[in-house]
């Protein structure tokens, strides 16, 4: 007799700096028989894989091409400038975009902050491939990197620090998935990220074990009416 195959996993893409661990733990509690597979990706890569069906959903940063996709905002991130310790920007707790006018700005190819390309400052001679490579260049004194705060924390180094840019556009993290009828697993994950409880009417119901029938011997029989004396 052929054994039933394991259910297909729910594949979730996520970009650097996004930490899906909390949601993954809740998923494991609610769906112990459905594996949640976490797939690191860039925003563009995650969107492409969602469209081809390689991913069920993704945690990405705006902007994205929303054609054929749902997207719900989850939270916003502060934009910061990553600089060496002792840099002029560190004399204050915060900085403004115009303070970058005399700086060389690094634009890694995996960066999703499109607006940063219009910020004042000189473009670097070298375009780093990744945010990690850009951080190495900042440490070498080549330039300044503008990223969401979560990425600055992810690539923390003792010789670097960062300052919030008070007037820079913030970065929005969204959950995105195909614009089609939602599966039960998709509804489950939407409920998790939106904070729905297990008993929420929008949360898919799991099969419940039917209540065991009471043994016939233990059932109470209705009392018979006694016959009156004639």
CSV table of C-alpha atoms in Angstrom, one decimal:
chain,number,residue,atom,x,y,z
A,1,UNK,CA,0.0,0.0,0.0
A,2,UNK,CA,1.4,3.4,-1.0
A,3,UNK,CA,2.1,5.8,1.9
A,4,UNK,CA,0.5,9.3,1.5
A,5,UNK,CA,3.1,11.9,0.5
A,6,UNK,CA,3.9,14.7,2.9
A,7,UNK,CA,2.0,17.9,2.3
A,8,UNK,CA,3.7,20.5,0.2
A,9,UNK,CA,5.5,23.2,2.3
A,10,UNK,CA,4.4,26.8,2.4
A,11,UNK,CA,7.4,28.7,0.8
A,12,UNK,CA,8.0,32.2,2.1
A,13,UNK,CA,10.6,34.5,0.6
A,14,UNK,CA,12.2,37.3,2.7
A,15,UNK,CA,14.7,40.0,2.2
A,16,UNK,CA,17.7,40.9,4.3
A,17,UNK,CA,16.9,42.7,7.5
A,18,UNK,CA,13.4,41.2,7.8
A,19,UNK,CA,13.2,38.7,10.6
A,20,UNK,CA,10.3,36.2,10.1
A,21,UNK,CA,11.3,34.1,13.1
A,22,UNK,CA,8.4,35.2,15.3
A,23,UNK,CA,5.8,34.4,12.6
A,24,UNK,CA,7.6,31.1,11.8
A,25,UNK,CA,7.2,30.0,15.5
A,26,UNK,CA,3.5,30.8,15.5
A,27,UNK,CA,3.1,28.9,12.2
A,28,UNK,CA,4.8,25.8,13.8
A,29,UNK,CA,2.3,26.0,16.7
A,30,UNK,CA,-0.7,26.3,14.4
A,31,UNK,CA,0.3,24.2,11.5
A,32,UNK,CA,2.7,21.5,12.9
A,33,UNK,CA,2.0,19.2,9.8
A,34,UNK,CA,2.7,21.9,7.2
A,35,UNK,CA,6.4,22.9,6.9
A,36,UNK,CA,7.1,26.6,6.6
A,37,UNK,CA,10.1,26.9,4.3
A,38,UNK,CA,12.0,30.3,4.6
A,39,UNK,CA,13.8,31.3,1.4
A,40,UNK,CA,16.3,34.3,1.5
A,41,UNK,CA,15.9,36.5,-1.6
A,42,UNK,CA,16.1,40.0,-3.0
A,43,UNK,CA,12.9,42.0,-3.5
A,44,UNK,CA,13.0,41.6,-7.2
A,45,UNK,CA,13.9,37.9,-6.9
A,46,UNK,CA,11.1,37.2,-4.5
A,47,UNK,CA,8.5,38.9,-6.7
A,48,UNK,CA,9.7,37.0,-9.7
A,49,UNK,CA,9.5,33.7,-7.8
A,50,UNK,CA,6.0,34.5,-6.5
A,51,UNK,CA,4.8,35.1,-10.1
A,52,UNK,CA,6.3,31.8,-11.3
A,53,UNK,CA,4.9,29.8,-8.3
A,54,UNK,CA,8.3,29.1,-6.8
A,55,UNK,CA,7.2,31.0,-3.7
A,56,UNK,CA,3.8,31.2,-2.1
A,57,UNK,CA,4.4,34.6,-0.6
A,58,UNK,CA,7.2,37.1,0.2
A,59,UNK,CA,8.2,39.6,2.9
A,60,UNK,CA,9.7,42.4,0.8
A,61,UNK,CA,10.3,46.2,0.7
A,62,UNK,CA,8.5,48.6,-1.4
A,63,UNK,CA,8.6,49.7,-4.2
A,64,UNK,CA,7.5,46.6,-6.2
A,65,UNK,CA,5.5,46.1,-9.4
A,66,UNK,CA,2.1,45.1,-7.9
A,67,UNK,CA,0.7,43.8,-11.2
A,68,UNK,CA,-1.0,40.5,-10.3
A,69,UNK,CA,-0.1,40.7,-6.7
A,70,UNK,CA,-1.7,41.5,-3.3
A,71,UNK,CA,0.4,43.5,-0.9
A,72,UNK,CA,-0.4,44.5,2.7
A,73,UNK,CA,1.9,46.8,4.7
A,74,UNK,CA,3.4,45.3,7.9
A,75,UNK,CA,5.6,48.1,9.2
A,76,UNK,CA,7.9,50.9,8.3
A,77,UNK,CA,11.6,51.2,8.9
A,78,UNK,CA,13.7,54.3,9.6
A,79,UNK,CA,16.3,55.2,6.9
A,80,UNK,CA,19.9,55.7,8.2
A,81,UNK,CA,23.3,56.7,6.9
A,82,UNK,CA,26.1,54.2,7.7
A,83,UNK,CA,29.4,55.9,8.4
A,84,UNK,CA,32.7,55.2,10.1
A,85,UNK,CA,33.0,56.0,13.8
A,86,UNK,CA,34.3,59.5,14.2
A,87,UNK,CA,32.7,60.7,11.0
A,88,UNK,CA,31.4,64.3,10.9
A,89,UNK,CA,27.8,63.0,10.8
A,90,UNK,CA,28.2,61.4,14.3
A,91,UNK,CA,28.5,64.8,16.1
A,92,UNK,CA,24.7,64.8,16.3
A,93,UNK,CA,22.2,62.1,17.1
A,94,UNK,CA,20.4,62.6,13.8
A,95,UNK,CA,21.2,64.0,10.3
A,96,UNK,CA,19.4,65.3,7.3
A,97,UNK,CA,19.6,64.3,3.6
A,98,UNK,CA,21.3,67.6,2.7
A,99,UNK,CA,24.1,66.7,5.1
A,100,UNK,CA,25.2,64.1,2.5
A,101,UNK,CA,25.9,66.7,-0.2
A,102,UNK,CA,29.7,66.4,0.2
A,103,UNK,CA,29.7,62.6,0.6
A,104,UNK,CA,30.3,59.8,-1.8
A,105,UNK,CA,27.2,57.7,-1.8
A,106,UNK,CA,27.3,53.9,-2.3
A,107,UNK,CA,24.5,52.3,-4.2
A,108,UNK,CA,24.6,48.5,-4.0
A,109,UNK,CA,22.8,46.7,-6.8
A,110,UNK,CA,20.6,44.8,-4.3
A,111,UNK,CA,19.5,48.1,-2.7
A,112,UNK,CA,15.7,48.8,-2.9
A,113,UNK,CA,15.9,52.5,-1.8
A,114,UNK,CA,15.4,53.9,-5.3
A,115,UNK,CA,15.1,57.5,-4.0
A,116,UNK,CA,18.7,57.4,-2.7
A,117,UNK,CA,19.9,57.7,-6.2
A,118,UNK,CA,18.5,61.2,-6.3
A,119,UNK,CA,20.0,62.2,-2.9
A,120,UNK,CA,22.7,64.9,-2.9
A,121,UNK,CA,26.2,63.6,-3.0
A,122,UNK,CA,28.8,62.2,-5.4
A,123,UNK,CA,28.3,58.7,-6.9
A,124,UNK,CA,31.0,56.2,-6.1
A,125,UNK,CA,33.3,55.0,-8.9
A,126,UNK,CA,32.6,51.4,-7.9
A,127,UNK,CA,29.0,50.0,-7.6
A,128,UNK,CA,29.0,47.3,-5.0
A,129,UNK,CA,27.1,44.2,-5.8
A,130,UNK,CA,25.6,43.7,-2.3
A,131,UNK,CA,24.9,45.7,0.9
A,132,UNK,CA,27.5,43.6,2.7
A,133,UNK,CA,30.1,44.7,0.1
A,134,UNK,CA,29.0,48.3,0.4
A,135,UNK,CA,29.5,48.1,4.2
A,136,UNK,CA,33.1,46.9,3.6
A,137,UNK,CA,33.6,50.0,1.4
A,138,UNK,CA,32.2,52.3,4.1
A,139,UNK,CA,34.7,50.8,6.6
A,140,UNK,CA,37.5,51.5,4.1
A,141,UNK,CA,36.5,55.1,4.0
A,142,UNK,CA,35.3,55.0,0.3
A,143,UNK,CA,31.8,56.4,1.0
A,144,UNK,CA,28.5,56.5,2.9
A,145,UNK,CA,25.7,54.0,2.7
A,146,UNK,CA,22.0,54.8,3.0
A,147,UNK,CA,19.9,51.8,4.0
A,148,UNK,CA,16.9,50.8,6.2
A,149,UNK,CA,17.9,50.6,9.8
A,150,UNK,CA,17.4,46.9,10.0
A,151,UNK,CA,20.2,46.4,7.4
A,152,UNK,CA,22.5,48.7,9.3
A,153,UNK,CA,22.0,46.5,12.4
A,154,UNK,CA,22.3,43.3,10.4
A,155,UNK,CA,25.7,44.4,9.0
A,156,UNK,CA,26.9,45.9,12.3
A,157,UNK,CA,30.7,46.4,12.7
A,158,UNK,CA,32.6,47.8,15.7
A,159,UNK,CA,34.3,50.4,13.5
A,160,UNK,CA,31.0,51.7,12.0
A,161,UNK,CA,27.9,53.4,13.3
A,162,UNK,CA,24.8,55.0,11.7
A,163,UNK,CA,22.6,58.0,12.1
A,164,UNK,CA,18.9,58.3,11.3
A,165,UNK,CA,18.1,60.7,8.4
A,166,UNK,CA,15.1,62.7,9.7
A,167,UNK,CA,13.8,63.9,6.3
A,168,UNK,CA,14.5,60.7,4.2
A,169,UNK,CA,11.6,58.6,3.0
A,170,UNK,CA,11.0,55.6,5.2
A,171,UNK,CA,11.1,52.0,4.0
A,172,UNK,CA,7.9,49.9,4.1
A,173,UNK,CA,7.9,46.1,4.5
A,174,UNK,CA,5.0,44.3,3.0
A,175,UNK,CA,3.6,40.8,2.7
A,176,UNK,CA,2.9,40.1,-1.0
A,177,UNK,CA,1.3,37.1,-2.7
A,178,UNK,CA,-0.5,36.2,-5.9
A,179,UNK,CA,-3.7,38.0,-6.7
A,180,UNK,CA,-5.8,34.9,-6.8
A,181,UNK,CA,-8.1,33.0,-4.5
A,182,UNK,CA,-6.3,32.4,-1.3
A,183,UNK,CA,-5.4,28.9,-0.1
A,184,UNK,CA,-6.1,27.9,3.5
A,185,UNK,CA,-2.3,28.1,4.1
A,186,UNK,CA,-2.2,31.6,2.7
A,187,UNK,CA,-5.1,32.7,4.9
A,188,UNK,CA,-3.3,31.1,7.8
A,189,UNK,CA,-0.2,33.2,7.3
A,190,UNK,CA,-2.1,36.4,6.6
A,191,UNK,CA,-3.9,35.8,9.9
A,192,UNK,CA,-0.5,35.3,11.7
A,193,UNK,CA,1.1,38.5,10.5
A,194,UNK,CA,-2.1,40.4,11.2
A,195,UNK,CA,-2.3,39.1,14.7
A,196,UNK,CA,-5.4,37.1,14.4
A,197,UNK,CA,-6.0,34.5,17.2
A,198,UNK,CA,-6.6,30.9,16.5
A,199,UNK,CA,-10.3,31.4,17.3
A,200,UNK,CA,-10.7,34.2,14.8
A,201,UNK,CA,-13.5,33.7,12.3
A,202,UNK,CA,-11.1,34.6,9.5
A,203,UNK,CA,-8.6,31.9,10.6
A,204,UNK,CA,-9.0,28.6,8.7
A,205,UNK,CA,-10.5,25.9,10.8
A,206,UNK,CA,-8.5,22.7,11.4
A,207,UNK,CA,-10.1,19.3,11.5
A,208,UNK,CA,-11.1,18.4,15.0
A,209,UNK,CA,-11.3,15.0,16.5
A,210,UNK,CA,-15.0,14.1,16.8
A,211,UNK,CA,-16.2,13.6,20.3
A,212,UNK,CA,-16.2,10.0,21.4
A,213,UNK,CA,-19.7,8.5,21.7
A,214,UNK,CA,-20.7,7.5,25.2
A,215,UNK,CA,-20.7,3.7,25.6
A,216,UNK,CA,-24.2,2.3,25.5
A,217,UNK,CA,-23.8,0.6,28.8
A,218,UNK,CA,-23.1,4.0,30.5
A,219,UNK,CA,-26.0,5.8,29.0
A,220,UNK,CA,-28.8,6.7,31.4
A,221,UNK,CA,-32.1,5.2,30.4
A,222,UNK,CA,-35.1,7.2,30.9
A,223,UNK,CA,-37.0,6.2,34.0
A,224,UNK,CA,-40.1,4.1,33.5
A,225,UNK,CA,-43.3,5.2,35.0
A,226,UNK,CA,-44.4,2.8,37.7
A,227,UNK,CA,-47.7,1.1,37.2
A,228,UNK,CA,-50.3,2.2,39.6
A,229,UNK,CA,-52.2,-0.4,41.7
A,230,UNK,CA,-55.6,-1.2,40.7
